[in-house]
Coordinates of C-alpha atoms and ligand atoms in Angstrom, one line a residue:
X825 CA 43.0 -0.6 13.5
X826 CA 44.2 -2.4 15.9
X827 CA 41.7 -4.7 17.4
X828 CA 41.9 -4.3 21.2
X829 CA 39.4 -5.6 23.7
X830 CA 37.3 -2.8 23.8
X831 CA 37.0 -2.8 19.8
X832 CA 35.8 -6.3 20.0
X833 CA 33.2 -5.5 22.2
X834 CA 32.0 -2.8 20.2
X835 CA 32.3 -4.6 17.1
X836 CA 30.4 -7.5 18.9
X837 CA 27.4 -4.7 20.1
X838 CA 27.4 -3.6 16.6
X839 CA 26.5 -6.8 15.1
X840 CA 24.0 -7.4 17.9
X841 CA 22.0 -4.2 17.6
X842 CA 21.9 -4.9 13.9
X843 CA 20.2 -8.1 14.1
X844 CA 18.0 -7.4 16.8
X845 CA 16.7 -4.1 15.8
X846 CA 17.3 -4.1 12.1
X847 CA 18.4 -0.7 10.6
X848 CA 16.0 0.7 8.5
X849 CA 16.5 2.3 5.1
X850 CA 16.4 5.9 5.3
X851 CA 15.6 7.8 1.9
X852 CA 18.5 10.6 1.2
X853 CA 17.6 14.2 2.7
X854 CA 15.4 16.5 0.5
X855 CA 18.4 19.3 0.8
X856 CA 20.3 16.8 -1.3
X857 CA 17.9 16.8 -4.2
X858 CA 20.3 18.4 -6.9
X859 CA 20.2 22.2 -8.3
X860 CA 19.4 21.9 -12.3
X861 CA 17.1 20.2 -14.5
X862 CA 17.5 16.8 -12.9
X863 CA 16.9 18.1 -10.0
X864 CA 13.6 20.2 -10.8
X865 CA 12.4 17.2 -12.4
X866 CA 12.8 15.4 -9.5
X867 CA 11.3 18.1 -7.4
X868 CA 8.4 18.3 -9.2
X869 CA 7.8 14.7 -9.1
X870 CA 7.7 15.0 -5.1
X871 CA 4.9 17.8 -5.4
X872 CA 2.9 15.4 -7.8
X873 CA 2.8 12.3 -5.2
X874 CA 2.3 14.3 -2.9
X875 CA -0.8 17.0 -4.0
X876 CA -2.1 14.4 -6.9
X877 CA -5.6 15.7 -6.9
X878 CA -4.4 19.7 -7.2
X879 CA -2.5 18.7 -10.9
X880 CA -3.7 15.3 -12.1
X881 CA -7.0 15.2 -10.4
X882 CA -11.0 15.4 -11.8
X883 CA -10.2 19.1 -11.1
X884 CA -6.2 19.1 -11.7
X885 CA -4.3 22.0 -13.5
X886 CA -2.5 20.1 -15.6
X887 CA -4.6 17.4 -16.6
X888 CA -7.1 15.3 -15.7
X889 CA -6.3 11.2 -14.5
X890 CA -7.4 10.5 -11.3
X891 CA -10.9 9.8 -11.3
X892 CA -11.4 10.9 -7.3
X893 CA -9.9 13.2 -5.2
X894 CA -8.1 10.6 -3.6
X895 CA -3.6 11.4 -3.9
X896 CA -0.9 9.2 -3.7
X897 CA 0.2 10.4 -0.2
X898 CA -3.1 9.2 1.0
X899 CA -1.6 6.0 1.2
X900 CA 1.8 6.0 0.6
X901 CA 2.4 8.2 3.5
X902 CA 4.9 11.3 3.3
X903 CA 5.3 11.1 0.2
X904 CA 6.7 7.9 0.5
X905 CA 8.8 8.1 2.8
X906 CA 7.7 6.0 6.0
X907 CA 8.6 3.1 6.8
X908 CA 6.0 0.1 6.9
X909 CA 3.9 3.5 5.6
X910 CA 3.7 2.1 1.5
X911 CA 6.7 4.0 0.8
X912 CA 8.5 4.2 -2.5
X913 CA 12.4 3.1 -0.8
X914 CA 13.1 0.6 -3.3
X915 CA 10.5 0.2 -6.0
X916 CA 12.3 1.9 -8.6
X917 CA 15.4 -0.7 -7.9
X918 CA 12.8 -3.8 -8.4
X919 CA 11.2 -3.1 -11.4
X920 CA 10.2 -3.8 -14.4
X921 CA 9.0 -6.9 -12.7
X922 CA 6.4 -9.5 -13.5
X923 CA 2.5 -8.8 -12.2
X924 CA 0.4 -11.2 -11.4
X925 CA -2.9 -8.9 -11.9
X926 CA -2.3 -7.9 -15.7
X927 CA -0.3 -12.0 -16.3
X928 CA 2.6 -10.0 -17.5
X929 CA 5.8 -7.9 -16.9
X930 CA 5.2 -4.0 -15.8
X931 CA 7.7 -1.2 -15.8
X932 CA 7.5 1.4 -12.9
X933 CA 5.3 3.7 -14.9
X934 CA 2.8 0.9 -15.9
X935 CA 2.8 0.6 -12.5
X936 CA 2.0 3.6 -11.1
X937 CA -0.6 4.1 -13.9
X938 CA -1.9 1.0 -12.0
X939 CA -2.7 3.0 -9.1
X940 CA -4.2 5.7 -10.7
X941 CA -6.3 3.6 -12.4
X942 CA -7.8 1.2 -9.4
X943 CA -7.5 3.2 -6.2
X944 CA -8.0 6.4 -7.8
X945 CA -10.6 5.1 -10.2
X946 CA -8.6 7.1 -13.5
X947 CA -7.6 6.6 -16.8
X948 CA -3.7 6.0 -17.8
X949 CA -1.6 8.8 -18.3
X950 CA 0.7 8.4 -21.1
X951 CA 3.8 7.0 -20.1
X952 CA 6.4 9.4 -22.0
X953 CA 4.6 12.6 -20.2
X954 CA 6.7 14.6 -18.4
X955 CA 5.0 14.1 -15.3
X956 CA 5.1 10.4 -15.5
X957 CA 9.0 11.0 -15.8
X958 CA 8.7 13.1 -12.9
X959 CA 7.2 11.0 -10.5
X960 CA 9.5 7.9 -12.0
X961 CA 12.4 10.0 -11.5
X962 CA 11.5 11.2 -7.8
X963 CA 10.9 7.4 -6.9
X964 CA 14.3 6.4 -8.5
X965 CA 16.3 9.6 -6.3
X966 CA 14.2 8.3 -2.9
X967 CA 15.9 4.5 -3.2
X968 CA 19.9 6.0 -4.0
X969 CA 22.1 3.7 -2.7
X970 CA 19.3 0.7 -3.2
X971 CA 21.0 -2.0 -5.0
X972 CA 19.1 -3.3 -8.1
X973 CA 16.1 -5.9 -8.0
X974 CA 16.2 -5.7 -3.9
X975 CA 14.6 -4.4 -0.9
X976 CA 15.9 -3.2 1.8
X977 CA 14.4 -3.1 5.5
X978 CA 10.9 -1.4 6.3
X979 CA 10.0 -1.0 2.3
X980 CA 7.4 -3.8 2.7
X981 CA 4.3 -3.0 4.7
X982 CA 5.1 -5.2 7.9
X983 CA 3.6 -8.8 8.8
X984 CA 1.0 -9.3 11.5
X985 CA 0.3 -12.7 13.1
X986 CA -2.9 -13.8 11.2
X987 CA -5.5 -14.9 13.6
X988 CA -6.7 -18.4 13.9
X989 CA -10.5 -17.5 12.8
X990 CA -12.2 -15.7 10.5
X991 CA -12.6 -12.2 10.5
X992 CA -14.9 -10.8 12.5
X993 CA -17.1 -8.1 10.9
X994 CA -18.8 -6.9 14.0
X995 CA -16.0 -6.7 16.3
X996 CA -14.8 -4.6 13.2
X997 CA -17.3 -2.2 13.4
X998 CA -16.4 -1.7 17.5
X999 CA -13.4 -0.9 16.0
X1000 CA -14.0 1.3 13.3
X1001 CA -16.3 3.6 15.8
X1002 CA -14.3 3.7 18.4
X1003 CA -11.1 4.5 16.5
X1004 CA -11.9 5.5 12.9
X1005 CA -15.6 7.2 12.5
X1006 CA -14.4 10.5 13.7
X1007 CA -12.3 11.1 10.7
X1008 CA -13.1 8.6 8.1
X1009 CA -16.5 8.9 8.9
X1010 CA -19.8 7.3 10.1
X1011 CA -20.2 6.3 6.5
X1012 CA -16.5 6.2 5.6
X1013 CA -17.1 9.1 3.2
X1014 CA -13.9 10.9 4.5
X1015 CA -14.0 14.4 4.9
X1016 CA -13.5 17.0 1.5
X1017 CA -11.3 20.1 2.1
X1018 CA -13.1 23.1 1.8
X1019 CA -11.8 23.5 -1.5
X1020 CA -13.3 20.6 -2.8
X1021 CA -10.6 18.8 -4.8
X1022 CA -8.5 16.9 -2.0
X1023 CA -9.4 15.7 1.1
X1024 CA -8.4 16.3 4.7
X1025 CA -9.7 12.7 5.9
X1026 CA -10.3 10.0 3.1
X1027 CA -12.7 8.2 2.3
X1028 CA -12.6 4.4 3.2
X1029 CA -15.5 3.1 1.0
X1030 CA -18.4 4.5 -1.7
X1031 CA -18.4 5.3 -5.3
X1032 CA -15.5 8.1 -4.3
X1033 CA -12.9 5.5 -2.7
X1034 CA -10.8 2.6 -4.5
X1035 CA -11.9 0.4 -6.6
X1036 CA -12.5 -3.2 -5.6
X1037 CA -9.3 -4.6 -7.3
X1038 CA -7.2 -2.3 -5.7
X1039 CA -4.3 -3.4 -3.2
X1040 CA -6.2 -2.3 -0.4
X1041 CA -9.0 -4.0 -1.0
X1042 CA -7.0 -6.8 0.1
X1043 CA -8.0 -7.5 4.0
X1044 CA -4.6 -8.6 4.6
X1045 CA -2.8 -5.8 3.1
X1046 CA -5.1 -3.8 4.7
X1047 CA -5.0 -4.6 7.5
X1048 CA -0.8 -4.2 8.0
X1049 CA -1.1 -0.8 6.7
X1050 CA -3.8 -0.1 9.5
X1051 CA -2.0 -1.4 12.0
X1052 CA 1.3 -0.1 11.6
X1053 CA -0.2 3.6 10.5
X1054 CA -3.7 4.1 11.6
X1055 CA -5.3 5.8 13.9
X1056 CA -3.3 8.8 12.2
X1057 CA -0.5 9.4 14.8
X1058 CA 0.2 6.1 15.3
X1059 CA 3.6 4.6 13.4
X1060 CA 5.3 1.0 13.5
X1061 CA 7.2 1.8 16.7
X1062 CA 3.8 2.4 18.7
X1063 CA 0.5 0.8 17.2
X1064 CA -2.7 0.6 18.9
X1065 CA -4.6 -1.9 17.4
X1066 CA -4.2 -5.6 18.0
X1067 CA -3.7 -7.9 15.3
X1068 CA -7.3 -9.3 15.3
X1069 CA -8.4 -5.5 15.5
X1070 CA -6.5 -4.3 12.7
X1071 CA -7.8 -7.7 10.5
X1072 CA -11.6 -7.2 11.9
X1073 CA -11.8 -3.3 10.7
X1074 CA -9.8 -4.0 7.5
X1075 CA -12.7 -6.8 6.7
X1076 CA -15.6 -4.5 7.7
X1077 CA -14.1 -1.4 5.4
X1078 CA -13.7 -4.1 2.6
X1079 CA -16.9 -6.1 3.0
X1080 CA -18.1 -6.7 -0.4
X1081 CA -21.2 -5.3 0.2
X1082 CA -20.0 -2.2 0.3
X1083 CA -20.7 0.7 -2.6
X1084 CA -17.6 0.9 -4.8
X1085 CA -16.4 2.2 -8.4
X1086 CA -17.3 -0.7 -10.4
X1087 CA -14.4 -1.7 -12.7
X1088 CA -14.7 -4.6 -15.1
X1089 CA -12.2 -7.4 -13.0
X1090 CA -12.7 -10.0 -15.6
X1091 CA -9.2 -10.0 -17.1
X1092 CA -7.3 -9.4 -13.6
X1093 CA -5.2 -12.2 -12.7
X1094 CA -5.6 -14.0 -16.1
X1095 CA -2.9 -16.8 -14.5
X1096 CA -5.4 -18.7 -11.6
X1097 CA -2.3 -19.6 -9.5
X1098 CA -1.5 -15.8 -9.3
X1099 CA -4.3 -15.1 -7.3
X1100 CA -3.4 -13.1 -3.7
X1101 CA -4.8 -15.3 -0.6
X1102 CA -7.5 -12.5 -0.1
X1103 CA -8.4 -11.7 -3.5
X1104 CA -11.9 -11.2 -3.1
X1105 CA -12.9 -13.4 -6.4
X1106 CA -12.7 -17.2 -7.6
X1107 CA -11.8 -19.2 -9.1
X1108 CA -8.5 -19.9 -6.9
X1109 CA -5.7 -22.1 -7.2
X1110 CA -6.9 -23.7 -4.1
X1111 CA -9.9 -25.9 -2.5
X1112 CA -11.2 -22.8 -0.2
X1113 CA -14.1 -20.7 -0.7
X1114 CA -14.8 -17.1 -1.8
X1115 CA -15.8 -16.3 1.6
X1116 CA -12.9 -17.8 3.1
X1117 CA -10.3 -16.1 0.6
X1118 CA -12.0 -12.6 1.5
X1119 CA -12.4 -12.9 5.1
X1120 CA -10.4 -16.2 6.4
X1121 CA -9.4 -17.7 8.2
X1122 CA -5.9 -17.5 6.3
X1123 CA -4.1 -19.9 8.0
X1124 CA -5.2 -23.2 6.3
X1125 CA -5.1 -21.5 2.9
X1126 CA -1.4 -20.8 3.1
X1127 CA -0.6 -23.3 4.8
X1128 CA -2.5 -25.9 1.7
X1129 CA -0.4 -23.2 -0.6
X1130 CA 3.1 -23.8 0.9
X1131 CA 2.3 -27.7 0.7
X1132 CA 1.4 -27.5 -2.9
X1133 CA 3.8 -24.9 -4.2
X1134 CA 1.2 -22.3 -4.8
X1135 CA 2.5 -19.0 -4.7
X1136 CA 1.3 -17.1 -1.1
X1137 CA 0.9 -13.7 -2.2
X1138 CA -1.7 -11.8 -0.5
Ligands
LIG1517 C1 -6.0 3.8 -1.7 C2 -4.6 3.7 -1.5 C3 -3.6 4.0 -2.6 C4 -3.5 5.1 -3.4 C5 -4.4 6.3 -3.3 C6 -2.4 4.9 -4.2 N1 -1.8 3.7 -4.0 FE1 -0.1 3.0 -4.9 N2 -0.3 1.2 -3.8 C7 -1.3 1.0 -2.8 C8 -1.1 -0.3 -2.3 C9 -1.9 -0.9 -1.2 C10 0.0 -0.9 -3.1 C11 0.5 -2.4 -2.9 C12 1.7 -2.4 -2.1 C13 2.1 -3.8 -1.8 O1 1.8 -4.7 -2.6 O2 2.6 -4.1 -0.7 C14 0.4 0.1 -4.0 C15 1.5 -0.1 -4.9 C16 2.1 0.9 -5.6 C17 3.3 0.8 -6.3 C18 4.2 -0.5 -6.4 C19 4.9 -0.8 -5.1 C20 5.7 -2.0 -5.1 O3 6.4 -2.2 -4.2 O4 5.6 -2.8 -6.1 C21 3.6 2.1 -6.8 C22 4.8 2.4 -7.6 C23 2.5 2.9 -6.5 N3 1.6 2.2 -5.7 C24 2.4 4.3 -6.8 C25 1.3 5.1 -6.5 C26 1.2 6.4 -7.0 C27 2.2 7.2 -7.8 C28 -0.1 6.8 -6.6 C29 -0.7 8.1 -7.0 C30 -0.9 8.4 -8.4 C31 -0.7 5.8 -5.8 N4 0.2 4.7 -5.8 C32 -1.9 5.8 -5.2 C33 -2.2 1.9 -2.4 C34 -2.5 3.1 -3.0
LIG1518 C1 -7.1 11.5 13.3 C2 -7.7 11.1 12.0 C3 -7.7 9.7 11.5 C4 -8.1 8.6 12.3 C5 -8.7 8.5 13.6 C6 -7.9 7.4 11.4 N1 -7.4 7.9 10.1 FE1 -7.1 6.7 8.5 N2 -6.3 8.3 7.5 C7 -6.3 9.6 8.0 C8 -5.6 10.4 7.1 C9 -5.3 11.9 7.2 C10 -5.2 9.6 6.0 C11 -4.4 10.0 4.8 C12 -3.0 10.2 5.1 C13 -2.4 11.4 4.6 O1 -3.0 12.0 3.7 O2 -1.3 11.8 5.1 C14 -5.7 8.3 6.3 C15 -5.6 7.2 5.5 C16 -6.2 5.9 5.7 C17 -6.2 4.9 4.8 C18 -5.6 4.9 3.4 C19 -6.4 5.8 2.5 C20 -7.7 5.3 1.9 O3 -8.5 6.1 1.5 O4 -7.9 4.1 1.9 C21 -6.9 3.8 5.4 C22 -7.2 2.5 4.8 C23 -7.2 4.3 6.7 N3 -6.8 5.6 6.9 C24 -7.9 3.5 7.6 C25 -8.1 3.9 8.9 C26 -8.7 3.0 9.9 C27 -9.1 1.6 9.7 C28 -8.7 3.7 11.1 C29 -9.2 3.3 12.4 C30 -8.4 2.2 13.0 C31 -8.2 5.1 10.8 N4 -7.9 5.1 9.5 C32 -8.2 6.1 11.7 C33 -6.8 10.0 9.2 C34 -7.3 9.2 10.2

């Protein structure tokens, strides 16, 4: 090609619109999923993350792991498929990998038995089943094209400015009222489906949600999946929430007083310096408080982190 002025223009636009609105990955079309065993496999591994409770759940048809009716897409939204929602884009590209929680290296499907043991409050499911492989081999077809160990743009849920203050537990519960009670709620118990097994609105907290432990019992984690997918409706294009709003409700959903499953947390995180920032439970690998790891203010803890060398997850 020759590169006249009016290619160099639109080579130069290009390189712009890349670096100022960063393409995101988009996962391969479901059409594209191919015909064959491979492919079945694969398809039935979308219908597992997707209706959990209805095959895996206390009341599945083929077997019984999760220990709520609580499903993967409950979370990781369209069945993993939205950007900044939790998706799956590139976790089958980065692991095995090394976890902090368990002190050691996990492979995808110790990893998703991670989830089914802490948000949905289940037991493992053996790792050479075939619906393991199906939900392993789904996640590996969603990232094609994902090179190995990396991410790629919007896999990550996305960062919010962390406010300069603590979080504020009843500005929180404005929130959660105004915004959240109608589906999740006035005691976050979520609304059941008529038939009992999944539900139409989860619930936030109670002995039927995630376990304390669980990645969303994080505040910070939390609160970037609220902002950048809740209300339902809402996506990272056009949130609703503030920053400080999406932090306040996160904190007043995960408020350790709060009825939960009750796992026994004594051997997560056996390294001290693996802790997350708001890992609700000492000791830490820092000089800050319980209460300050669980509710903030962050700032001062990552900022002691970064001086020190301490890892920063939260
Ligand atoms: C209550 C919410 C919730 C439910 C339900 C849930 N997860 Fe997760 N899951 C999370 C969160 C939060 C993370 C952490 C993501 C992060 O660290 O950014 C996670 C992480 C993961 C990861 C690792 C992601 C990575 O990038 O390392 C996989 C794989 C996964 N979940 C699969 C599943 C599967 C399969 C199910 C259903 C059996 C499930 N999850 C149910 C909230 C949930
Ligand atoms: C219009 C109904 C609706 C409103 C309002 C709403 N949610 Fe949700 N929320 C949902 C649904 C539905 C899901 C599950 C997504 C799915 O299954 O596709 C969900 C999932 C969640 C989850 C992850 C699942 C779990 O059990 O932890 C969290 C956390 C959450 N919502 C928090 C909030 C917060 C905080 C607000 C208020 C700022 C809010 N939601 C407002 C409908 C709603």
């Amino acid at each position: 090609m020759k590169l006249c002025k009016k290619n160099v223009w639109s080579l130069l636009l290009i390189s712009v619109s890349l670096t100022a609105g960063e393409v995101l990955f988009s996962p391969p079309d479901e059409q594209t999923i191919p015909a064959g065993k491979t492919g079945d496999l694969i398809r039935y591994g979308k219908e597992l993350v997707t209706n959990f409770p209805y095959y895996l759940g206390p009341k599945g048809k083929v077997g019984h792991f999760g220990g709520n009716g609580l499903g993967c897409n409950n979370c990781h939204l369209d069945s993993g498929r939205r950007p900044y929602g939790l998706n799956y884009f590139s976790v089958h590209a980065r692991y095995p990998q090394y976890r902090g929680r368990e002190g050691k290296f996990l492979t995808l499907s110790q990893r998703v038995n991670n989830c089914i043991e802490r948000p949905l409050n289940g037991k493992k499911m053996p790792l050479d089943s075939k619906e393991m492989l199906a939900i392993v081999s789904y996640m590996k077809w969603l990232g094609t094209g994902v090179p190995t160990g990396a991410h790629v743009p919007g896999d990550e849920l996305k960062e919010i400015t962390l406010p300069n203050r603590a979080a504020d537990l009843n500005n929180g519960k404005v929130v959660y009222e105004n915004y959240c009670a109608s589906c999740h709620g006035k005691n976050g118990e979520g609304q059941i489906k008529p038939d009992g097994i999944a539900y139409t609105y989860p619930p936030l907290w109670g002995y039927m949600s995630y376990q304390p432990g669980s990645s969303m019992h994080r505040v910070i984690k939390a609160a970037q999946f609220i902002k950048y997918n809740m209300p339902l409706g809402v996506t990272w294009e056009n949130p609703i929430l503030t920053d400080e709003q999406a932090i306040d409700v996160a904190a007043y959903i995960n408020d350790d007083h709060r009825k939960r499953p009750k796992p026994n947390l004594t051997k997560e995180y056996p390294y001290i310096e693996d802790r997350p920032v708001s890992y609700h439970m000492g000791p830490y690998p820092d000089p800050f408080s319980q209460e300050e790891h669980k509710f903030g203010d962050y700032n001062p803890i990552i900022q002691w982190r970064k001086e020190h060398n301490v890892t920063t997850t939260y």
